[in-house]
Every structure is written in C-alpha cells, then in structure tokens.
Amino acid sequence: MYKESTLSVQISSIVQETEHVKRFTLEIAKGKQLPRFSGGSHISTYLETPKGLLVRQYSLTSHPDDCSHYEIAVRLSEASKGGSRIWHQSMKVGDHLQISYPKNHFPLSFKARHHVFYAAGIGITPFISMMQELRDKGQTFELHYASKSKQYCSFYEFITQHYSEQSHFYFSEDNHRIPTLFLENHLVGTHVYFCGPETFIEHFVKAAKDLGYPKKSVHQERFSPPQLKRVKPFKVSLKSGNEIWVDEKQSMLDALLQHGLNVPYSCKVGRCGTCELPVITGDIDHFDFFLSEDQQNAQNCILPCVSRAKSDKLVMEIK
Amino acid sequence: MKWTGDLAHFPYPFKDSTYRYSNNSIPMKQPFCIEVTPSYKKEMLLKRKLLSDHPERCYQSLPHSITGQWEIVELLIDHLISQYPQHFSVEKENNSWIFFNKILDEKVEFIFGDENSLSCEPLFFISHHVQEDLIYMRQRDDDLYLDAGQLCFPANWSLAFNIGMKFKNIHHPIPGFKEEGLDQRILQFLMRLEAGTPWERLNWSLMAGDRLDTSLETFDQWGKLRKHVTRENAGELVHIRVEVQKLFRLPRTNSILFSIHTHLLSLEQLSTNREWLQQFYEILSELHAHIVEYKGISHYKASLMHYLEEQLERVKAT
C-alpha cells in the first residue's frame, strides 16, 4: 500500500486544555530537527490500533520556526471513529508515533492587504500559527472566535496574552454569536478565512459569496470530509475487467485500497489531488476542492477519496 | 577547456525508443538535492567567475524571497554534510553557524536568519558551494512564481527575463505544452508536492559545442556553432546535454526548490555504448519536427543522422 515518508516522534507532554481538548507536544529524537512549517500547516498522525493504522490530520499550533518540537490540539469528538478517542484515552507521555512532514492546504494569501480569521470551536487551531506568521511579517489581521463559553474556549489564555488587540470572542452561553454582517465592513483587499464545523463554514462562505467577495479572497479549512448529501452505492469497473463494489458507508478510495489497488493518496479530504484517477465513462459527483470547475465538468477524472458516482457505474482507466 | 563528463556518471535520459513531452517525474530514492561530481572544483571556479562577472544574468531575487533563501541554505547544508561528511561540515550554536567547505578549504561564519551576517543574499552565498543551479518557486495564491534564482548554466533561457513570472508563462515557449494541457497538469502536480517526498526528472537537449553557460544572453557566442556541424565533426562537436532536475517542497515558505545539475557528453562518447547509440538514433529518427526545432537540432540534424548511421555501421561491423 502507498505510504508517504514519515518522521518518528515521541509525546513529551500532554496538557488538558479544556474539558474536551488536549494539547500534545511531540518531540523528535535528540540531535535531529523537525522541519519548519508555514502558517496554517498540519500533519498527519499515524496511530497503530488493533484494527490497523488510523491516519488523522491535526493543525500544528507550535511556532513555525521551532524545530525542537511540534504541538497539536485534539478535541475528543463524540462521533469519533477512533482517532480522537485514541489520542484522548490511550496516548501517554513517552509514546512513540509516526507523523507526516508538515503540509499546508490552508495557506495565507500572499496578496491580501489584511487577513480576517473566523473560527468556531476547535477550528481555532490553524489560526494559531497563521497569526504568528503574520505578526513576524508585520502584517495586519483580526480574529473572531466563537466558542461555547470561556471555559470551553481552547487557547483562550494564549490568545488574550499574545493577540489581545486583534482578537474578539463570542460565547454562545452568553448568547453572543459572530454576525456575518462583519463581512460587509472589511476593506477591499481583505481576505477572510473560515474554520470550524461544516455548518459554520457553509454559513460564512455563503454570506461572503452573496456579498460578492471574489472567490480567491475566501479561504476555508475543513477538518472532516465534506458532508455527502447524495450518497449511494456504485460499481467501479477496471481495465482488467474486475468490478469493485463501493457501498454507501465507504469512500471509493477505501474500496480500491481494500481490493489491493496501489492508489497513492494523501489528505483524504479532497484537497491535495494525489489520488486523482482517470475515468472513461460514468457520471461523476465531484466533492473535492482540488480540481478546477472546468476539470470537474470535463467528467474524465475523479478524486476517489471524496468523490463518487452519480451513475450506477464508473469505468476506470486503471488496471 | 573540456566540460565533458565521464561516461560512468552520465545520467542517460532515455527509457524508450520514442520521446514525447510528459511529466516524467519520479519520486527520488535518495532524497538529496545536490551531487558533488569529480568536476566539482573546475565547475565551481567557472560558476564563481560567472556569478562575479555577470551577476545580473546569473542571479536574480525579489525582496520577499529572503526567508525562502534561508530555507534553501538550511536544506543544502544539511544535504551536503549528510551526504559528503568528508567534504563539508557545520558547527551550530543556536543561530550562529560555521560552515566548512573542505574541498575549497573555506570557512563561512554567519547568523542563520540574519541577512546582515553575510556579505550577500543567502541564496547567492550557498550558490558558491554547489554545482547545481538553484531556482526558487514561491507558491502564492494558487500559482507558482519564480521569485529567486541562481542560474549559471541555462539551456538557452534567461533568468533575468523570467524573474517574477508565473510557471505557465515561463513555459510558454515550449511547443505543444499548453495545447496538450500539460502546463496545467504539471502546475497542479508541483503545487501538490509535499515535504519529505522529493521528485526528480531528467531533461535533455542537444548542442553544438561543450559550453555549460548557454544563456539566452550569450546566444550570439555559442548559437552560431550549430552551423558548423558536419558529419565528420559531429561526434566531437555535438553534445547531449542532460539536466538532472530535483524538486523539493520547502515547508517554511510553502515554496519549491528546483535544482538543476547539468551534464554534458559528446556524441563520440555516447556512441561508445552500443545500446545508447541504437536507441538515441531511433529517438532522433522519429522525433517530432516541433521538438527538433525547439531543442535547436534542426540546423544540423542531417549531418548528425549521417554521423550516427556511420557509427551504427561501424558497430555492426565489429
């Protein structure tokens, strides 16, 4: 099976940040260095479980130039398929694990004149390193951060200590919510960034679109694959003549991998484009954020990690 | 002076008997972006002379590339000392670095990240220690821009002309590249490059003469040799030029380092390998006219084919 190159790290500290969030510090062996990273970067963590390897992505919340350790913050998700549960319940100080090199699917815009971050809940994490980078470069930014309450607000202390002038908090317990109205008042040249639950992102992306924001000024980071609304099973027909069944509970990529096909992949949320495959016939339902609109409309390639078939069958160019 | 490399180290670029443009990149087995060859000293001498005599032609950078330049310094020094510990070493104390180049018997002290601690820009400094040309492509707002570069041995292109340009604009002159949609796919491929997984590819062309510095700016000096190729002198005069190109994601600035190591081999030397001779002849025989033209072969293709046919006959006779 395809596997990317990884770094070997050890958990050196665990901090209970809030009731549901723990921060983990990951250190590399003495004498070695971790790669620097850019604001908004994440890593994949590889967790060994009795059921196999679990790969989960987390934003890096440490300083981008700190090569001695990385930090991630993990929220225990009720809908956890195992990743956050293992992090919270099984991982201990001293444990070793493999992580990917840093990757960035949520980079800061180069041309933006001003950056505005909208975060909800654990969606705060990518903004921690992004704010650091902007401060180092002397660029302007503001943060609007929604959480249930001060008590449940991750990085509250850190943010008020370092970015008090730029930050605004909205606690739903106090009936405070971030109004999308804010989007109306940003100066031309402002780029907006959304990170949080799917509904939060959708709400703000739609508001920005309705206001006429240029598409390239709106940035979003999803922690989970987009919600699929029209999921149905389908068949994949290969060049060899073999057919693979993809049921409604699994991704096409997982089905192909399970059948021993050597499909390279990386992010598994339709971002990086690594798993792109050519399609000969069949209607494709694209759910990725990688292919351009034209490429999607051409209906001749698919990112199987998130996209599926509208038709009953996809005929593929792969063996 | 002869720049022709030795046969044993030559990166012969062909796998099949046909050649088409493609994204022929493969993941690197040995993830090092530099190579020190037996001609290191000779090439460093030439490179340093070019950098000092023609800085505008050989070195360009935009002001926002400095962080990326430091990233390149860190990566190259790391690769030099881990692959050639007998030749290079570094002593680090916090951000104070002392870099030793034992081949050239040099020692450079600087403070990592502090531009004032060097007498030149970081990329310019490290360029003086590696044979490769170094191109820095910055990923910004969903496109790649040539934001800095050191280029002493270009295959007929100009860094001064291309600085600040987007990937597709740089590659605009390649025939068929845009029409076949290759430019878009390769751009997307480059933008999904990940740290820790570097790629490499080989690129080739032919040239009359054995000059490493075939910049567009000096075309008047070397281009005319194309007209002097005959079937009698082709073996000595015509060289195959192969670039080992390596692609590394630089995670600090989310950019790409593109390193180019250029190798030259005369056709006379190439012909000493029977399989190469046969395959190279087949490739040239069926090479599309627009590629022949772009690679600068059209002037002397007939003489060249005569020469190769003679060589093939000679080989068959033995």
XYZ file of C-alpha atoms in Angstrom, chain B:
318
model
C 38.656 23.500 -21.527
C 36.656 20.291 -21.769
C 33.458 20.100 -19.759
C 32.517 16.686 -20.934
C 31.704 14.449 -18.037
C 32.703 10.855 -17.649
C 30.639 8.058 -19.088
C 30.155 6.210 -15.825
C 28.427 9.158 -14.122
C 26.375 10.264 -17.095
C 22.610 10.308 -16.403
C 21.459 8.750 -19.662
C 17.935 10.120 -20.062
C 16.052 7.652 -22.272
C 13.955 4.623 -21.375
C 12.064 4.028 -24.624
C 12.809 4.447 -28.299
C 10.342 7.303 -28.622
C 10.332 10.662 -26.908
C 7.326 12.844 -26.061
C 6.884 15.663 -23.624
C 5.460 14.383 -20.367
C 5.638 14.831 -16.655
C 8.377 12.227 -16.348
C 8.999 12.983 -12.679
C 9.619 10.116 -10.292
C 9.924 10.044 -6.502
C 13.580 10.196 -5.509
C 15.150 7.148 -3.933
C 17.981 9.142 -2.378
C 16.401 12.379 -1.202
C 19.377 14.703 -1.753
C 19.095 17.805 -3.892
C 22.795 18.137 -4.619
C 25.531 15.965 -6.096
C 29.265 16.519 -5.905
C 30.940 15.085 -9.006
C 34.649 14.729 -9.884
C 34.475 18.047 -11.782
C 33.375 19.949 -8.645
C 36.448 22.192 -8.379
C 36.530 23.011 -12.071
C 32.822 23.818 -12.203
C 32.871 25.901 -9.008
C 35.647 28.000 -10.488
C 33.601 28.650 -13.628
C 30.408 29.227 -11.673
C 32.028 31.739 -9.319
C 33.578 33.619 -12.240
C 30.173 33.861 -13.930
C 28.487 34.971 -10.711
C 31.055 37.705 -10.181
C 31.376 38.850 -13.820
C 27.686 38.644 -14.764
C 25.604 38.876 -11.582
C 22.518 40.265 -13.360
C 22.494 37.317 -15.737
C 23.258 34.631 -13.152
C 21.425 35.870 -10.066
C 18.010 37.412 -9.505
C 15.792 37.697 -6.439
C 12.695 39.504 -5.229
C 12.780 41.062 -1.741
C 10.134 38.715 -0.273
C 12.239 35.638 -1.095
C 14.715 36.049 1.780
C 13.008 33.642 4.224
C 12.844 31.072 1.426
C 16.515 31.671 0.643
C 17.443 30.815 4.232
C 15.343 27.698 3.920
C 17.402 26.713 0.869
C 20.652 27.371 2.775
C 19.453 25.106 5.596
C 18.372 22.320 3.237
C 21.542 22.408 1.115
C 23.934 22.487 4.063
C 22.005 19.640 5.651
C 22.281 17.596 2.452
C 25.951 18.464 1.899
C 27.025 17.412 5.379
C 24.929 14.259 5.499
C 25.940 13.046 2.045
C 29.541 14.287 1.941
C 30.686 14.500 5.576
C 34.319 14.176 4.451
C 33.987 17.378 2.392
C 31.512 19.550 4.281
C 30.650 20.216 7.895
C 28.793 22.730 10.004
C 29.040 23.861 13.589
C 25.873 25.335 15.035
C 25.446 27.160 18.288
C 21.898 28.444 18.448
C 21.682 30.537 15.304
C 25.439 31.017 14.887
C 26.631 28.730 12.139
C 30.130 28.000 10.877
C 30.130 26.229 7.526
C 33.244 24.418 6.314
C 33.897 23.558 2.682
C 36.934 21.298 2.868
C 37.257 20.803 -0.887
C 37.852 24.528 -1.367
C 39.357 24.991 2.090
C 36.858 27.661 3.092
C 35.077 28.615 6.280
C 31.991 30.842 6.399
C 30.531 32.206 9.626
C 27.050 33.665 9.781
C 23.956 34.008 11.925
C 21.144 31.920 10.490
C 18.242 34.161 9.537
C 20.266 37.386 9.832
C 20.912 38.752 6.368
C 23.443 41.267 7.659
C 25.693 38.473 8.868
C 26.538 37.534 5.258
C 28.124 39.791 2.676
C 25.461 38.794 0.142
C 21.968 37.266 -0.019
C 21.676 33.730 1.440
C 20.942 32.064 -1.928
C 23.903 33.860 -3.531
C 26.154 32.596 -0.734
C 25.155 28.927 -0.942
C 25.314 29.026 -4.755
C 29.098 29.335 -4.384
C 29.304 25.845 -2.886
C 27.143 23.622 -5.109
C 27.392 22.684 -8.777
C 23.616 22.920 -9.207
C 21.691 25.892 -10.464
C 19.005 26.790 -7.915
C 15.544 28.083 -8.714
C 13.101 29.181 -6.021
C 9.423 28.949 -6.977
C 7.141 30.598 -4.457
C 3.597 29.302 -4.123
C 1.319 32.260 -3.653
C -2.420 32.469 -4.081
C -2.712 29.213 -6.033
C 0.084 29.777 -8.507
C 3.858 29.392 -8.669
C 6.164 32.347 -9.286
C 9.891 32.416 -9.958
C 10.834 34.634 -7.039
C 14.574 33.976 -6.846
C 17.191 32.034 -8.707
C 20.842 31.417 -9.372
C 21.398 30.248 -12.921
C 24.860 29.905 -14.426
C 24.316 27.001 -16.806
C 20.960 27.599 -18.504
C 19.895 25.629 -21.558
C 19.061 28.653 -23.678
C 16.878 30.654 -21.308
C 17.166 33.839 -19.342
C 16.712 34.181 -15.603
C 16.678 37.979 -15.826
C 13.784 37.736 -18.278
C 11.840 35.155 -16.263
C 12.175 36.576 -12.743
C 8.760 37.121 -11.146
C 6.941 35.185 -13.866
C 4.303 32.520 -13.296
C 5.023 28.873 -14.050
C 2.859 28.802 -17.180
C 4.321 31.996 -18.584
C 7.845 30.670 -18.101
C 6.984 27.528 -20.041
C 5.003 29.294 -22.736
C 7.730 28.823 -25.411
C 7.597 25.001 -25.236
C 5.693 23.836 -28.314
C 2.550 21.835 -27.573
C 2.957 22.249 -23.823
C -0.110 24.429 -23.475
C -2.137 22.867 -26.287
C -1.869 19.417 -24.723
C -2.888 20.760 -21.318
C 0.425 19.612 -19.886
C 1.210 23.002 -18.368
C -1.889 22.881 -16.149
C -1.304 19.284 -15.002
C 2.342 19.893 -14.196
C 1.463 23.076 -12.332
C -1.085 21.117 -10.287
C 1.468 18.364 -9.765
C 4.004 20.883 -8.476
C 1.501 22.530 -6.187
C 0.709 19.198 -4.572
C 4.388 18.384 -3.952
C 4.849 17.543 -0.313
C 7.769 18.000 2.046
C 9.559 14.731 2.690
C 8.676 13.368 -0.763
C 11.007 14.977 -3.308
C 10.827 14.171 -7.018
C 13.308 14.205 -9.839
C 13.250 14.216 -13.606
C 15.726 14.302 -16.461
C 15.554 16.787 -19.279
C 17.727 16.673 -22.381
C 18.717 18.675 -25.409
C 21.496 18.702 -27.967
C 24.026 21.414 -28.512
C 26.902 22.238 -30.805
C 29.875 22.859 -28.563
C 30.574 21.994 -24.946
C 29.749 25.200 -23.129
C 27.907 24.936 -19.828
C 26.897 28.599 -19.919
C 24.426 28.612 -22.803
C 22.350 31.519 -21.586
C 19.993 33.311 -23.930
C 22.066 36.443 -23.334
C 25.152 34.835 -24.884
C 23.405 33.101 -27.784
C 25.487 35.178 -30.218
C 28.607 33.451 -28.911
C 27.503 29.817 -28.919
C 24.460 29.599 -31.227
C 26.478 30.012 -34.405
C 28.339 26.753 -33.784
C 25.174 24.963 -34.879
C 26.049 25.955 -38.425
C 29.481 24.373 -38.220
C 28.348 20.810 -37.609
C 29.342 18.310 -40.338
C 29.094 14.531 -40.464
C 32.859 14.471 -39.937
C 32.965 16.626 -36.773
C 29.515 15.799 -35.275
C 30.905 13.218 -32.856
C 33.283 15.692 -31.316
C 31.294 18.893 -31.656
C 27.722 17.843 -30.830
C 26.939 17.160 -27.182
C 23.954 15.761 -25.438
C 23.054 17.977 -22.540
C 21.179 16.350 -19.669
C 19.729 18.194 -16.717
C 19.033 16.287 -13.525
C 16.211 18.333 -12.088
C 15.102 17.909 -8.487
C 12.008 19.221 -6.805
C 11.769 19.815 -3.072
C 8.890 21.335 -1.143
C 10.207 23.943 1.278
C 7.725 23.750 4.158
C 8.615 27.025 5.912
C 7.537 29.204 2.996
C 5.381 26.576 1.274
C 7.553 27.000 -1.809
C 9.509 24.777 -4.155
C 13.237 24.437 -4.675
C 14.060 23.370 -8.193
C 17.705 22.331 -8.543
C 19.334 21.673 -11.906
C 22.573 19.733 -12.350
C 23.798 19.888 -15.937
C 25.853 17.104 -17.521
C 27.434 17.125 -20.987
C 28.590 14.190 -23.096
C 29.946 14.255 -26.643
C 28.184 12.026 -29.147
C 31.531 10.337 -29.678
C 31.437 9.202 -26.074
C 27.736 8.373 -26.178
C 28.378 6.167 -29.209
C 30.788 4.001 -27.265
C 27.742 2.477 -25.592
C 26.112 0.311 -28.255
C 22.614 0.287 -26.753
C 22.604 4.027 -26.206
C 23.751 4.635 -29.777
C 20.987 2.475 -31.237
C 18.269 3.917 -29.024
C 19.370 7.512 -29.470
C 19.366 7.043 -33.253
C 15.816 5.655 -33.145
C 14.606 8.526 -30.975
C 16.068 11.188 -33.267
C 14.690 9.401 -36.342
C 11.118 9.725 -35.215
C 11.318 12.905 -33.102
C 8.510 15.337 -33.919
C 9.565 18.317 -36.021
C 8.442 20.873 -33.414
C 10.589 19.230 -30.737
C 13.570 19.063 -33.122
C 13.136 22.774 -33.719
C 12.671 23.665 -30.029
C 15.690 21.668 -28.943
C 17.788 23.533 -31.530
C 18.697 20.483 -33.618
C 17.142 21.371 -36.980
C 20.236 23.170 -38.338
C 22.399 20.094 -38.192
C 20.029 17.140 -37.914
C 21.009 15.725 -41.338
C 24.748 15.731 -40.542
C 24.015 14.251 -37.169
C 21.959 11.387 -38.575
C 24.740 10.623 -41.074
C 27.237 10.507 -38.272
C 25.079 8.181 -36.171
C 24.428 5.873 -39.137
C 28.174 5.605 -39.729
C 28.673 4.758 -36.092
C 25.949 2.112 -36.201
C 27.557 0.526 -39.247
C 30.920 0.588 -37.559
C 29.474 -1.122 -34.521
C 27.732 -3.770 -36.630
C 30.959 -4.493 -38.472
C 32.829 -5.249 -35.262
